[in-house]
Tab-separated table of C-alpha atoms in Angstrom:
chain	number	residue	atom	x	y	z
A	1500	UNK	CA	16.673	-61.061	35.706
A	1501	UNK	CA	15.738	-57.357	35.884
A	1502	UNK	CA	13.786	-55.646	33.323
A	1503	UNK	CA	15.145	-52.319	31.905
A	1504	UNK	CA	13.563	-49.666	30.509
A	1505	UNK	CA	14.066	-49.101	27.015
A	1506	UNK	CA	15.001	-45.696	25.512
A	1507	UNK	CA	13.909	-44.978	22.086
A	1508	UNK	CA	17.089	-42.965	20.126
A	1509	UNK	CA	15.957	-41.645	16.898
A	1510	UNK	CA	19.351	-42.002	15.139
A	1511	UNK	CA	22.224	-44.324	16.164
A	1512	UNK	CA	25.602	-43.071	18.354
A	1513	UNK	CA	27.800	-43.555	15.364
A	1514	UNK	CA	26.975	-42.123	12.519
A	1515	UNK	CA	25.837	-38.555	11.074
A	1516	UNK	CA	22.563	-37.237	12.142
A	1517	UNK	CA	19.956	-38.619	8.966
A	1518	UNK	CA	19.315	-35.069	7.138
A	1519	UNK	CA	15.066	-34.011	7.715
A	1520	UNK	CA	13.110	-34.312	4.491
A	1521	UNK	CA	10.464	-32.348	5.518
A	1522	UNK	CA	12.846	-29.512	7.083
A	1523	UNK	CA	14.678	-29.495	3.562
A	1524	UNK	CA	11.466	-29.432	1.669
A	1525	UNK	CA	10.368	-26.586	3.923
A	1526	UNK	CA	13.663	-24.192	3.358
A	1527	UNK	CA	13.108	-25.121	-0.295
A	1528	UNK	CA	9.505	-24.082	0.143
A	1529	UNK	CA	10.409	-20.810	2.379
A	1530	UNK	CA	12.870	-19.226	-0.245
A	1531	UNK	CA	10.547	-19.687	-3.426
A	1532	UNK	CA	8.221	-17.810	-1.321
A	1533	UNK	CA	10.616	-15.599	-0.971
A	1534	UNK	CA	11.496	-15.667	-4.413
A	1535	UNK	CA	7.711	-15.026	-6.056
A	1536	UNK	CA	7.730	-12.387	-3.495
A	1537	UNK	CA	10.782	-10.794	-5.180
A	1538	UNK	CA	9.452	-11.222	-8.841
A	1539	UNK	CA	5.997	-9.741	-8.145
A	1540	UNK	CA	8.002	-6.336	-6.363
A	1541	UNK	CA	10.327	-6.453	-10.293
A	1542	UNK	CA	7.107	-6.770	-12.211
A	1543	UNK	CA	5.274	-4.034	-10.330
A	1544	UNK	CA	8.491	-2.010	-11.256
A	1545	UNK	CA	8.747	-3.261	-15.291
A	1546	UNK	CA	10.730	-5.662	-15.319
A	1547	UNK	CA	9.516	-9.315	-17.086
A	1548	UNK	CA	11.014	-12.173	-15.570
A	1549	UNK	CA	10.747	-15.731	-16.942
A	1550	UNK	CA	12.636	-18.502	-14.925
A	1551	UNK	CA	13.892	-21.567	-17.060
A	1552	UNK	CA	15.874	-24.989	-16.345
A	1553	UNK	CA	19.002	-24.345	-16.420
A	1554	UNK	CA	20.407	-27.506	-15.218
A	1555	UNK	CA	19.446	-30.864	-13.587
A	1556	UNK	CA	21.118	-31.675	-10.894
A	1557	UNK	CA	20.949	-35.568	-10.234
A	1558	UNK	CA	22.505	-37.167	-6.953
A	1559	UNK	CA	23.325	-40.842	-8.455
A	1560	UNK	CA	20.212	-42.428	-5.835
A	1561	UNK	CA	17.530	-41.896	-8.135
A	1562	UNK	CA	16.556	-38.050	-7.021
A	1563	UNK	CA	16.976	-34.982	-9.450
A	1564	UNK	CA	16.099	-31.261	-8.997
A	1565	UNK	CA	15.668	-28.811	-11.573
A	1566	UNK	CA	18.134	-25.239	-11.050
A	1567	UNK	CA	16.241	-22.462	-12.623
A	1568	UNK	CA	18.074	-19.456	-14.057
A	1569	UNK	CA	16.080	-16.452	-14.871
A	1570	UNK	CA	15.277	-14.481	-18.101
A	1571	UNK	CA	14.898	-11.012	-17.248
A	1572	UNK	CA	13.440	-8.048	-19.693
A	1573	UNK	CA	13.371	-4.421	-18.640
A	1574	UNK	CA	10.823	-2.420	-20.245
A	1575	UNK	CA	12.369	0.378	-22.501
A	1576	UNK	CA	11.859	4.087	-21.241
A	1577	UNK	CA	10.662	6.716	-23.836
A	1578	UNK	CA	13.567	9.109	-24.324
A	1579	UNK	CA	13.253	12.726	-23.559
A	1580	UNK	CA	13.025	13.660	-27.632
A	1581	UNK	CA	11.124	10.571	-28.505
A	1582	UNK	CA	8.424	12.301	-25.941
A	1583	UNK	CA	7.647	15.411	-27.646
């Protein structure tokens, strides 16, 4: 009998490639970066912005994620005969 070498495969030949957790949790990661990036540049310009749950989204396994909506306030202008 011949040995063989044996070939470690990550994820089997028939089924769909198992999804990254840690890939996923970085994209999530990335765009609220992004995100907090974007809301500091509104408040420098006046704008308030509050973000609340809007939903939860469940996927039937036991996992939920909240899905924010935001509250936005623009500060009011003087008017040009409220200024004099």
């Amino acid at each position: 009998m011949r040995s063989a070498d044996v070939i470690a495969i990550s994820e089997p030949f028939n089924g769909p490639r198992k999804v990254d957790a840690d890939t996923l949790i970085r994209k999530v990661a990335d765009t609220l970066h992004r995100l907090n990036q974007q809301i500091a540049t509104a408040v420098e310009a006046g704008v308030t912005i509050e973000l609340m749950r809007g939903s939860r989204f469940h996927n039937g396994r036991g996992q939920w994620g909240d899905q924010m909506i935001p509250i936005v306030r623009i500060a009011e202008t003087p008017r040009e005969n409220e200024r004099e």
